[in-house]
mmCIF file of C-alpha atoms in Angstrom:
data_model
loop_
_atom_site.group_PDB
_atom_site.id
_atom_site.type_symbol
_atom_site.label_atom_id
_atom_site.label_comp_id
_atom_site.label_asym_id
_atom_site.label_seq_id
_atom_site.Cartn_x
_atom_site.Cartn_y
_atom_site.Cartn_z
ATOM 1 C CA UNK A 25 110.008 113.176 118.248
ATOM 2 C CA UNK A 26 106.549 113.150 116.705
ATOM 3 C CA UNK A 27 103.783 111.923 118.961
ATOM 4 C CA UNK A 28 100.104 111.469 118.173
ATOM 5 C CA UNK A 29 97.748 110.526 120.975
ATOM 6 C CA UNK A 30 94.113 109.541 120.299
ATOM 7 C CA UNK A 31 93.826 111.701 117.178
ATOM 8 C CA UNK A 32 90.382 111.810 115.563
ATOM 9 C CA UNK A 33 89.145 113.377 112.355
ATOM 10 C CA UNK A 34 85.661 113.199 110.825
ATOM 11 C CA UNK A 35 84.640 114.734 107.512
ATOM 12 C CA UNK A 36 81.047 115.944 107.489
ATOM 13 C CA UNK A 37 79.741 115.411 103.975
ATOM 14 C CA UNK A 38 76.374 116.325 102.537
ATOM 15 C CA UNK A 39 74.778 112.921 103.018
ATOM 16 C CA UNK A 40 77.048 111.241 105.511
ATOM 17 C CA UNK A 41 79.956 111.522 107.914
ATOM 18 C CA UNK A 42 83.293 109.848 107.211
ATOM 19 C CA UNK A 43 85.571 108.964 110.123
ATOM 20 C CA UNK A 44 88.997 109.406 108.534
ATOM 21 C CA UNK A 45 90.938 108.892 111.768
ATOM 22 C CA UNK A 46 89.721 106.903 114.766
ATOM 23 C CA UNK A 47 91.805 107.282 117.935
ATOM 24 C CA UNK A 48 95.157 107.066 116.161
ATOM 25 C CA UNK A 49 98.207 106.991 118.430
ATOM 26 C CA UNK A 50 101.798 106.817 117.133
ATOM 27 C CA UNK A 51 105.293 107.682 118.292
ATOM 28 C CA UNK A 52 107.948 108.423 115.663
ATOM 29 C CA UNK A 53 111.541 108.730 116.847
ATOM 30 C CA UNK A 54 113.816 111.575 115.764
ATOM 31 C CA UNK A 55 115.996 110.746 112.778
ATOM 32 C CA UNK A 56 113.974 107.702 111.720
ATOM 33 C CA UNK A 57 112.361 106.802 108.415
ATOM 34 C CA UNK A 58 108.809 105.816 109.302
ATOM 35 C CA UNK A 59 106.268 104.339 106.906
ATOM 36 C CA UNK A 60 102.485 104.601 106.929
ATOM 37 C CA UNK A 61 100.791 102.239 104.480
ATOM 38 C CA UNK A 62 97.164 101.701 103.540
ATOM 39 C CA UNK A 63 94.846 101.496 100.571
ATOM 40 C CA UNK A 64 92.875 104.475 99.299
ATOM 41 C CA UNK A 65 90.533 105.742 102.007
ATOM 42 C CA UNK A 66 92.507 104.195 104.874
ATOM 43 C CA UNK A 67 93.215 107.629 106.382
ATOM 44 C CA UNK A 68 96.974 107.761 105.809
ATOM 45 C CA UNK A 69 97.025 111.081 103.897
ATOM 46 C CA UNK A 70 94.718 112.669 106.462
ATOM 47 C CA UNK A 71 97.080 111.456 109.158
ATOM 48 C CA UNK A 72 100.181 113.002 107.583
ATOM 49 C CA UNK A 73 98.375 116.297 106.872
ATOM 50 C CA UNK A 74 97.369 116.488 110.530
ATOM 51 C CA UNK A 75 101.040 116.438 111.512
ATOM 52 C CA UNK A 76 101.469 119.963 110.109
ATOM 53 C CA UNK A 77 97.799 120.959 110.609
ATOM 54 C CA UNK A 78 97.001 121.203 106.920
ATOM 55 C CA UNK A 79 94.105 119.150 108.243
ATOM 56 C CA UNK A 80 92.937 120.045 111.741
ATOM 57 C CA UNK A 81 91.824 117.029 113.791
ATOM 58 C CA UNK A 82 88.676 117.070 115.879
ATOM 59 C CA UNK A 83 90.396 115.681 118.960
ATOM 60 C CA UNK A 84 93.706 114.331 120.212
ATOM 61 C CA UNK A 85 97.177 115.585 120.985
ATOM 62 C CA UNK A 86 99.835 116.145 118.311
ATOM 63 C CA UNK A 87 103.388 117.016 119.338
ATOM 64 C CA UNK A 88 106.106 117.775 116.771
ATOM 65 C CA UNK A 89 109.701 118.699 117.633
ATOM 66 C CA UNK A 90 108.686 119.298 121.251
ATOM 67 C CA UNK A 91 105.841 121.664 120.361
ATOM 68 C CA UNK A 92 102.212 120.767 121.015
ATOM 69 C CA UNK A 93 100.177 121.599 117.924
ATOM 70 C CA UNK A 94 96.905 120.332 119.379
ATOM 71 C CA UNK A 95 95.969 119.537 122.967
ATOM 72 C CA UNK A 96 93.160 119.284 125.505
ATOM 73 C CA UNK A 97 93.034 121.515 128.581
ATOM 74 C CA UNK A 98 92.099 120.363 132.087
ATOM 75 C CA UNK A 99 88.409 120.666 131.170
ATOM 76 C CA UNK A 100 88.824 118.455 128.117
ATOM 77 C CA UNK A 101 88.390 121.338 125.663
ATOM 78 C CA UNK A 102 90.280 120.866 122.413
ATOM 79 C CA UNK A 103 92.822 123.527 121.354
ATOM 80 C CA UNK A 104 95.154 124.012 118.387
ATOM 81 C CA UNK A 105 97.951 126.339 117.341
ATOM 82 C CA UNK A 106 96.661 129.354 115.407
ATOM 83 C CA UNK A 107 97.380 129.744 111.696
ATOM 84 C CA UNK A 108 99.798 132.541 112.551
ATOM 85 C CA UNK A 109 101.671 130.338 115.028
ATOM 86 C CA UNK A 110 101.742 127.472 112.517
ATOM 87 C CA UNK A 111 103.675 129.560 109.981
ATOM 88 C CA UNK A 112 106.759 129.269 112.169
ATOM 89 C CA UNK A 113 106.123 125.606 113.009
ATOM 90 C CA UNK A 114 105.739 124.628 109.342
ATOM 91 C CA UNK A 115 109.200 125.971 108.557
ATOM 92 C CA UNK A 116 110.462 122.961 110.492
ATOM 93 C CA UNK A 117 108.264 120.540 108.527
ATOM 94 C CA UNK A 118 108.928 120.020 104.818
ATOM 95 C CA UNK A 119 106.449 118.213 102.586
ATOM 96 C CA UNK A 120 106.576 116.566 99.167
ATOM 97 C CA UNK A 121 103.637 115.310 97.103
ATOM 98 C CA UNK A 122 102.816 112.868 94.322
ATOM 99 C CA UNK A 123 102.457 115.531 91.625
ATOM 100 C CA UNK A 124 105.460 117.733 92.585
ATOM 101 C CA UNK A 125 103.472 121.051 92.677
ATOM 102 C CA UNK A 126 106.207 122.989 90.889
ATOM 103 C CA UNK A 127 105.762 126.445 89.364
ATOM 104 C CA UNK A 128 105.817 125.799 85.606
ATOM 105 C CA UNK A 129 106.917 129.326 84.657
ATOM 106 C CA UNK A 130 109.771 129.426 87.145
ATOM 107 C CA UNK A 131 113.211 127.894 86.749
ATOM 108 C CA UNK A 132 114.493 125.098 88.959
ATOM 109 C CA UNK A 133 116.450 127.713 90.922
ATOM 110 C CA UNK A 134 113.381 129.881 91.488
ATOM 111 C CA UNK A 135 111.222 126.889 92.483
ATOM 112 C CA UNK A 136 113.691 125.934 95.186
ATOM 113 C CA UNK A 137 114.221 129.545 96.261
ATOM 114 C CA UNK A 138 110.471 130.254 96.538
ATOM 115 C CA UNK A 139 110.084 129.416 100.289
ATOM 116 C CA UNK A 140 113.089 131.591 101.097
ATOM 117 C CA UNK A 141 112.094 134.745 99.201
ATOM 118 C CA UNK A 142 109.530 135.796 101.805
ATOM 119 C CA UNK A 143 111.637 134.940 104.863
ATOM 120 C CA UNK A 144 113.707 138.118 104.990
ATOM 121 C CA UNK A 145 116.820 136.300 103.771
ATOM 122 C CA UNK A 146 119.325 138.259 101.688
ATOM 123 C CA UNK A 147 119.675 137.450 97.999
ATOM 124 C CA UNK A 148 123.272 136.256 98.441
ATOM 125 C CA UNK A 149 122.242 133.828 101.174
ATOM 126 C CA UNK A 150 119.365 132.507 99.064
ATOM 127 C CA UNK A 151 121.746 131.903 96.168
ATOM 128 C CA UNK A 152 124.154 130.044 98.449
ATOM 129 C CA UNK A 153 121.413 127.906 99.984
ATOM 130 C CA UNK A 154 119.841 126.975 96.650
ATOM 131 C CA UNK A 155 123.247 126.094 95.238
ATOM 132 C CA UNK A 156 123.828 123.779 98.229
ATOM 133 C CA UNK A 157 120.446 122.142 97.730
ATOM 134 C CA UNK A 158 120.956 121.636 93.998
ATOM 135 C CA UNK A 159 124.200 119.846 94.771
ATOM 136 C CA UNK A 160 122.518 117.807 97.503
ATOM 137 C CA UNK A 161 119.859 116.462 95.125
ATOM 138 C CA UNK A 162 122.323 116.131 92.223
ATOM 139 C CA UNK A 163 120.729 118.768 89.969
ATOM 140 C CA UNK A 164 123.453 121.414 89.795
ATOM 141 C CA UNK A 165 123.357 121.320 85.993
ATOM 142 C CA UNK A 166 119.575 121.997 85.938
ATOM 143 C CA UNK A 167 119.723 125.308 87.772
ATOM 144 C CA UNK A 168 118.280 127.447 84.960
ATOM 145 C CA UNK A 169 115.942 124.994 83.208
ATOM 146 C CA UNK A 170 112.159 124.817 83.579
ATOM 147 C CA UNK A 171 110.065 121.934 84.995
ATOM 148 C CA UNK A 172 108.782 121.016 81.513
ATOM 149 C CA UNK A 173 112.366 120.106 80.579
ATOM 150 C CA UNK A 174 112.745 117.633 83.462
ATOM 151 C CA UNK A 175 111.887 113.975 83.906
ATOM 152 C CA UNK A 176 109.473 112.891 86.643
ATOM 153 C CA UNK A 177 112.312 111.860 88.918
ATOM 154 C CA UNK A 178 114.102 115.163 88.392
ATOM 155 C CA UNK A 179 110.918 117.095 89.162
ATOM 156 C CA UNK A 180 110.586 115.213 92.433
ATOM 157 C CA UNK A 181 114.212 116.032 93.273
ATOM 158 C CA UNK A 182 113.397 119.717 92.781
ATOM 159 C CA UNK A 183 110.369 119.307 95.063
ATOM 160 C CA UNK A 184 112.565 117.632 97.696
ATOM 161 C CA UNK A 185 115.142 120.428 97.485
ATOM 162 C CA UNK A 186 112.368 123.025 97.878
ATOM 163 C CA UNK A 187 110.995 121.169 100.915
ATOM 164 C CA UNK A 188 114.456 121.251 102.491
ATOM 165 C CA UNK A 189 114.997 124.974 101.871
ATOM 166 C CA UNK A 190 114.284 126.032 105.458
ATOM 167 C CA UNK A 191 116.342 123.210 107.025
ATOM 168 C CA UNK A 192 113.334 121.326 108.412
ATOM 169 C CA UNK A 193 113.737 118.618 111.039
ATOM 170 C CA UNK A 194 110.844 116.632 109.563
ATOM 171 C CA UNK A 195 110.051 115.702 105.950
ATOM 172 C CA UNK A 196 106.574 114.409 105.058
ATOM 173 C CA UNK A 197 106.306 112.383 101.848
ATOM 174 C CA UNK A 198 102.723 111.883 100.686
ATOM 175 C CA UNK A 199 102.772 109.246 97.896
ATOM 176 C CA UNK A 200 105.848 111.006 96.498
ATOM 177 C CA UNK A 201 106.884 108.053 94.309
ATOM 178 C CA UNK A 202 103.450 106.961 93.074
ATOM 179 C CA UNK A 203 103.702 108.887 89.777
ATOM 180 C CA UNK A 204 107.211 107.646 89.003
ATOM 181 C CA UNK A 205 108.496 104.654 87.057
ATOM 182 C CA UNK A 206 110.402 101.943 88.974
ATOM 183 C CA UNK A 207 113.846 103.321 88.128
ATOM 184 C CA UNK A 208 112.924 106.860 89.207
ATOM 185 C CA UNK A 209 111.248 105.476 92.344
ATOM 186 C CA UNK A 210 114.421 103.627 93.325
ATOM 187 C CA UNK A 211 116.440 106.794 92.720
ATOM 188 C CA UNK A 212 114.168 108.967 94.879
ATOM 189 C CA UNK A 213 114.103 106.408 97.700
ATOM 190 C CA UNK A 214 117.897 106.200 97.624
ATOM 191 C CA UNK A 215 118.030 110.001 97.812
ATOM 192 C CA UNK A 216 115.662 110.120 100.793
ATOM 193 C CA UNK A 217 117.728 107.501 102.594
ATOM 194 C CA UNK A 218 120.893 109.491 101.888
ATOM 195 C CA UNK A 219 119.280 112.713 103.166
ATOM 196 C CA UNK A 220 118.177 110.928 106.326
ATOM 197 C CA UNK A 221 121.735 109.763 106.959
ATOM 198 C CA UNK A 222 123.437 113.070 106.040
ATOM 199 C CA UNK A 223 121.028 115.488 107.689
ATOM 200 C CA UNK A 224 119.513 113.350 110.452
ATOM 201 C CA UNK A 225 116.090 114.446 109.229
ATOM 202 C CA UNK A 226 112.992 112.493 110.303
ATOM 203 C CA UNK A 227 111.119 111.217 107.240
ATOM 204 C CA UNK A 228 107.536 109.973 107.201
ATOM 205 C CA UNK A 229 106.607 108.013 104.083
ATOM 206 C CA UNK A 230 102.933 107.714 103.122
ATOM 207 C CA UNK A 231 102.399 105.022 100.499
ATOM 208 C CA UNK A 232 100.235 102.152 99.273
ATOM 209 C CA UNK A 233 103.282 100.222 98.016
ATOM 210 C CA UNK A 234 104.866 97.693 100.367
ATOM 211 C CA UNK A 235 108.014 97.670 98.224
ATOM 212 C CA UNK A 236 108.615 101.300 99.250
ATOM 213 C CA UNK A 237 108.237 100.414 102.932
ATOM 214 C CA UNK A 238 110.510 97.405 102.518
ATOM 215 C CA UNK A 239 113.332 99.323 100.884
ATOM 216 C CA UNK A 240 113.584 102.411 103.087
ATOM 217 C CA UNK A 241 111.557 102.332 106.332
ATOM 218 C CA UNK A 242 112.643 101.039 109.727
ATOM 219 C CA UNK A 243 109.148 100.973 111.237
ATOM 220 C CA UNK A 244 105.714 100.933 109.665
ATOM 221 C CA UNK A 245 102.104 101.552 110.671
ATOM 222 C CA UNK A 246 99.460 99.698 108.663
ATOM 223 C CA UNK A 247 96.180 101.615 108.381
ATOM 224 C CA UNK A 248 92.688 100.397 107.527
ATOM 225 C CA UNK A 249 89.375 102.251 107.894
ATOM 226 C CA UNK A 250 90.949 105.130 109.808
ATOM 227 C CA UNK A 251 92.767 102.962 112.325
ATOM 228 C CA UNK A 252 96.302 101.703 112.829
ATOM 229 C CA UNK A 253 95.750 97.943 112.793
ATOM 230 C CA UNK A 254 99.392 96.861 113.012
ATOM 231 C CA UNK A 255 102.643 98.654 113.858
ATOM 232 C CA UNK A 256 106.247 97.648 114.366
ATOM 233 C CA UNK A 257 109.662 97.126 112.827
ATOM 234 C CA UNK A 258 109.393 96.464 109.105
ATOM 235 C CA UNK A 259 111.430 93.269 109.338
ATOM 236 C CA UNK A 260 109.180 91.840 112.056
ATOM 237 C CA UNK A 261 106.046 92.819 110.148
ATOM 238 C CA UNK A 262 107.328 90.936 107.081
ATOM 239 C CA UNK A 263 108.419 87.949 109.167
ATOM 240 C CA UNK A 264 105.140 87.568 111.041
ATOM 241 C CA UNK A 265 102.246 89.721 109.801
ATOM 242 C CA UNK A 266 99.190 89.394 112.012
ATOM 243 C CA UNK A 267 96.375 91.187 110.208
ATOM 244 C CA UNK A 268 94.800 90.147 106.912
ATOM 245 C CA UNK A 269 95.413 93.564 105.367
ATOM 246 C CA UNK A 270 99.124 93.363 106.235
ATOM 247 C CA UNK A 271 99.406 89.882 104.762
ATOM 248 C CA UNK A 272 97.770 91.180 101.596
ATOM 249 C CA UNK A 273 100.278 94.022 101.278
ATOM 250 C CA UNK A 274 103.210 91.680 101.800
ATOM 251 C CA UNK A 275 101.807 89.117 99.358
ATOM 252 C CA UNK A 276 101.678 91.818 96.672
ATOM 253 C CA UNK A 277 105.451 91.986 96.367
ATOM 254 C CA UNK A 278 107.337 89.644 98.683
ATOM 255 C CA UNK A 279 109.349 86.895 97.006
ATOM 256 C CA UNK A 280 108.127 84.570 99.779
ATOM 257 C CA UNK A 281 104.451 85.335 99.300
ATOM 258 C CA UNK A 282 103.417 82.319 97.198
ATOM 259 C CA UNK A 283 105.526 79.709 98.894
ATOM 260 C CA UNK A 284 102.680 78.339 101.059
ATOM 261 C CA UNK A 285 100.366 77.969 98.067
ATOM 262 C CA UNK A 286 103.001 76.177 96.021
ATOM 263 C CA UNK A 287 103.812 73.873 98.928
ATOM 264 C CA UNK A 288 100.259 72.521 98.925
ATOM 265 C CA UNK A 289 100.428 71.667 95.238
ATOM 266 C CA UNK A 290 100.625 67.876 94.829
ATOM 267 C CA UNK A 291 103.237 68.384 92.129
ATOM 268 C CA UNK A 292 105.528 69.392 94.990
ATOM 269 C CA UNK A 293 104.185 67.178 97.779
ATOM 270 C CA UNK A 294 101.845 64.213 97.727
ATOM 271 C CA UNK A 295 100.723 63.225 101.260
ATOM 272 C CA UNK A 296 100.406 59.591 100.215
ATOM 273 C CA UNK A 297 104.173 59.473 99.761
ATOM 274 C CA UNK A 298 104.568 59.846 103.516
ATOM 275 C CA UNK A 299 106.402 62.411 105.606
ATOM 276 C CA UNK A 300 105.636 65.609 107.461
ATOM 277 C CA UNK A 301 105.510 68.826 105.449
ATOM 278 C CA UNK A 302 106.745 71.918 107.301
ATOM 279 C CA UNK A 303 107.855 75.460 106.591
ATOM 280 C CA UNK A 304 111.056 76.675 108.232
ATOM 281 C CA UNK A 305 111.331 80.442 108.698
ATOM 282 C CA UNK A 306 114.879 81.725 109.165
ATOM 283 C CA UNK A 307 115.228 85.102 110.824
ATOM 284 C CA UNK A 308 118.270 87.398 110.692
ATOM 285 C CA UNK A 309 120.977 85.395 112.490
ATOM 286 C CA UNK A 310 119.803 81.938 111.477
ATOM 287 C CA UNK A 311 119.543 82.411 107.698
ATOM 288 C CA UNK A 312 123.094 81.345 106.924
ATOM 289 C CA UNK A 313 123.161 78.336 109.230
ATOM 290 C CA UNK A 314 123.710 74.851 107.746
ATOM 291 C CA UNK A 315 120.602 73.513 109.440
ATOM 292 C CA UNK A 316 119.533 70.779 107.016
ATOM 293 C CA UNK A 317 122.702 68.666 107.107
ATOM 294 C CA UNK A 318 123.107 69.242 110.849
ATOM 295 C CA UNK A 319 119.612 68.030 111.786
ATOM 296 C CA UNK A 320 119.673 65.112 109.348
ATOM 297 C CA UNK A 321 122.855 63.706 110.886
ATOM 298 C CA UNK A 322 121.933 64.448 114.515
ATOM 299 C CA UNK A 323 118.486 62.869 114.522
ATOM 300 C CA UNK A 324 118.690 60.241 111.771
ATOM 301 C CA UNK A 325 115.923 61.764 109.697
ATOM 302 C CA UNK A 326 115.740 62.906 106.100
ATOM 303 C CA UNK A 327 114.960 66.530 105.282
ATOM 304 C CA UNK A 328 114.033 66.881 101.640
ATOM 305 C CA UNK A 329 113.909 70.487 100.393
ATOM 306 C CA UNK A 330 110.947 71.207 98.101
ATOM 307 C CA UNK A 331 111.020 75.006 97.929
ATOM 308 C CA UNK A 332 113.285 77.738 99.239
ATOM 309 C CA UNK A 333 113.505 81.499 98.944
ATOM 310 C CA UNK A 334 115.122 84.487 100.626
ATOM 311 C CA UNK A 335 113.776 88.019 100.859
ATOM 312 C CA UNK A 336 115.949 91.005 101.737
ATOM 313 C CA UNK A 337 114.465 93.571 104.113
ATOM 314 C CA UNK A 338 116.853 96.546 104.198
ATOM 315 C CA UNK A 339 119.935 94.346 103.858
ATOM 316 C CA UNK A 340 118.653 91.784 106.347
ATOM 317 C CA UNK A 341 117.707 88.318 105.128
ATOM 318 C CA UNK A 342 114.366 86.627 105.776
ATOM 319 C CA UNK A 343 114.354 83.049 104.492
ATOM 320 C CA UNK A 344 111.773 80.307 104.162
ATOM 321 C CA UNK A 345 112.250 76.674 103.212
ATOM 322 C CA UNK A 346 109.570 74.047 102.633
ATOM 323 C CA UNK A 347 110.850 70.615 103.622
ATOM 324 C CA UNK A 348 109.511 67.080 104.051
ATOM 325 C CA UNK A 349 110.651 65.411 107.265
ATOM 326 C CA UNK A 350 110.905 61.638 107.017
ATOM 327 C CA UNK A 351 111.841 59.248 109.778
ATOM 328 C CA UNK A 352 110.586 57.778 113.040
ATOM 329 C CA UNK A 353 107.988 59.928 114.810
ATOM 330 C CA UNK A 354 110.137 60.290 117.951
ATOM 331 C CA UNK A 355 113.160 61.366 115.911
ATOM 332 C CA UNK A 356 111.097 63.933 114.023
ATOM 333 C CA UNK A 357 109.692 65.369 117.260
ATOM 334 C CA UNK A 358 113.179 65.643 118.793
ATOM 335 C CA UNK A 359 114.437 67.301 115.614
ATOM 336 C CA UNK A 360 111.569 69.808 115.623
ATOM 337 C CA UNK A 361 112.237 70.703 119.284
ATOM 338 C CA UNK A 362 115.927 71.178 118.511
ATOM 339 C CA UNK A 363 115.208 73.383 115.495
ATOM 340 C CA UNK A 364 112.894 75.643 117.493
ATOM 341 C CA UNK A 365 114.696 75.835 120.834
ATOM 342 C CA UNK A 366 118.357 75.516 119.913
ATOM 343 C CA UNK A 367 118.515 76.926 116.403
ATOM 344 C CA UNK A 368 115.785 79.568 116.882
ATOM 345 C CA UNK A 369 114.097 78.717 113.575
ATOM 346 C CA UNK A 370 110.310 78.965 113.398
ATOM 347 C CA UNK A 371 108.411 75.892 112.171
ATOM 348 C CA UNK A 372 104.919 75.899 110.699
ATOM 349 C CA UNK A 373 103.167 72.580 109.987
ATOM 350 C CA UNK A 374 101.646 72.573 106.528
ATOM 351 C CA UNK A 375 100.634 68.910 106.451
ATOM 352 C CA UNK A 376 101.135 66.019 108.875
ATOM 353 C CA UNK A 377 99.324 63.428 106.778
ATOM 354 C CA UNK A 378 101.154 60.181 106.309
ATOM 355 C CA UNK A 379 100.709 57.261 103.937
#
């Protein structure tokens, strides 16, 4: 488990101070894929670098794999593991970056072997381990080539293999897909998911792309101005974002993002035609239900579908339908109560104007 409690970090610049982290607290379960998302300057990269003390916080407690890296004593004095002590701790924490950080004059084999060469491991064992890693990241045929001969996705696979050399329990990914094209991004994310399942490794993804969070993470923390403003299961965050910044991230890529705007277009719905315009949000278990025909026959109302879409969040469906309800007011109210209480579908009124 990774636990951060009231972590603070301020950068003291020449003309000003910048609070990069403001009382950040998070708990990340072992074996999970956890996302941290935010725009540039939100504090997400500082946060992930504090987890292995590449950045030392000013205050707060950080615990990784059962070891306290920073803490406060009974007098409130802040302490941290020494650089010497952190050498051992960091062997259990791998890290990959946006720009790969490979050694250009070394082969793929030597890049992956680099963390092992100064660990007192015999040459035969290094060869065996690197061979295993090359197979794991599907680069066995690139063993003796140089980084300049690789694509961006292949370079990142080498970086991942190198980060796994010491069998870490935690892998930190700091914008690791930002420099890649969509196809390479999808490939790297699929690899990370596979490694998580095969090795049980905890992966923390730092990104500014909600599509990355959507495709691989189980939980996500949304950061803004050095604070975690929203946190929870990715599906729930997509289904009901609370903060403006979260809604903005989701709107940038969700297939449901523009449905509210379109619903208010008079080309889709003219209030003078009568009826009540609502949005139905179908969560997990209710997406496949035949709600429209059921409600129409039960309550003698008409439900005209104007717009509909389904988004997939890690193989789970999140659906929204814009409908016009037409009928007697009492029948509509009974239908709405039934939809909410019996069918567990969320209803949002978009317009209740009638002719």
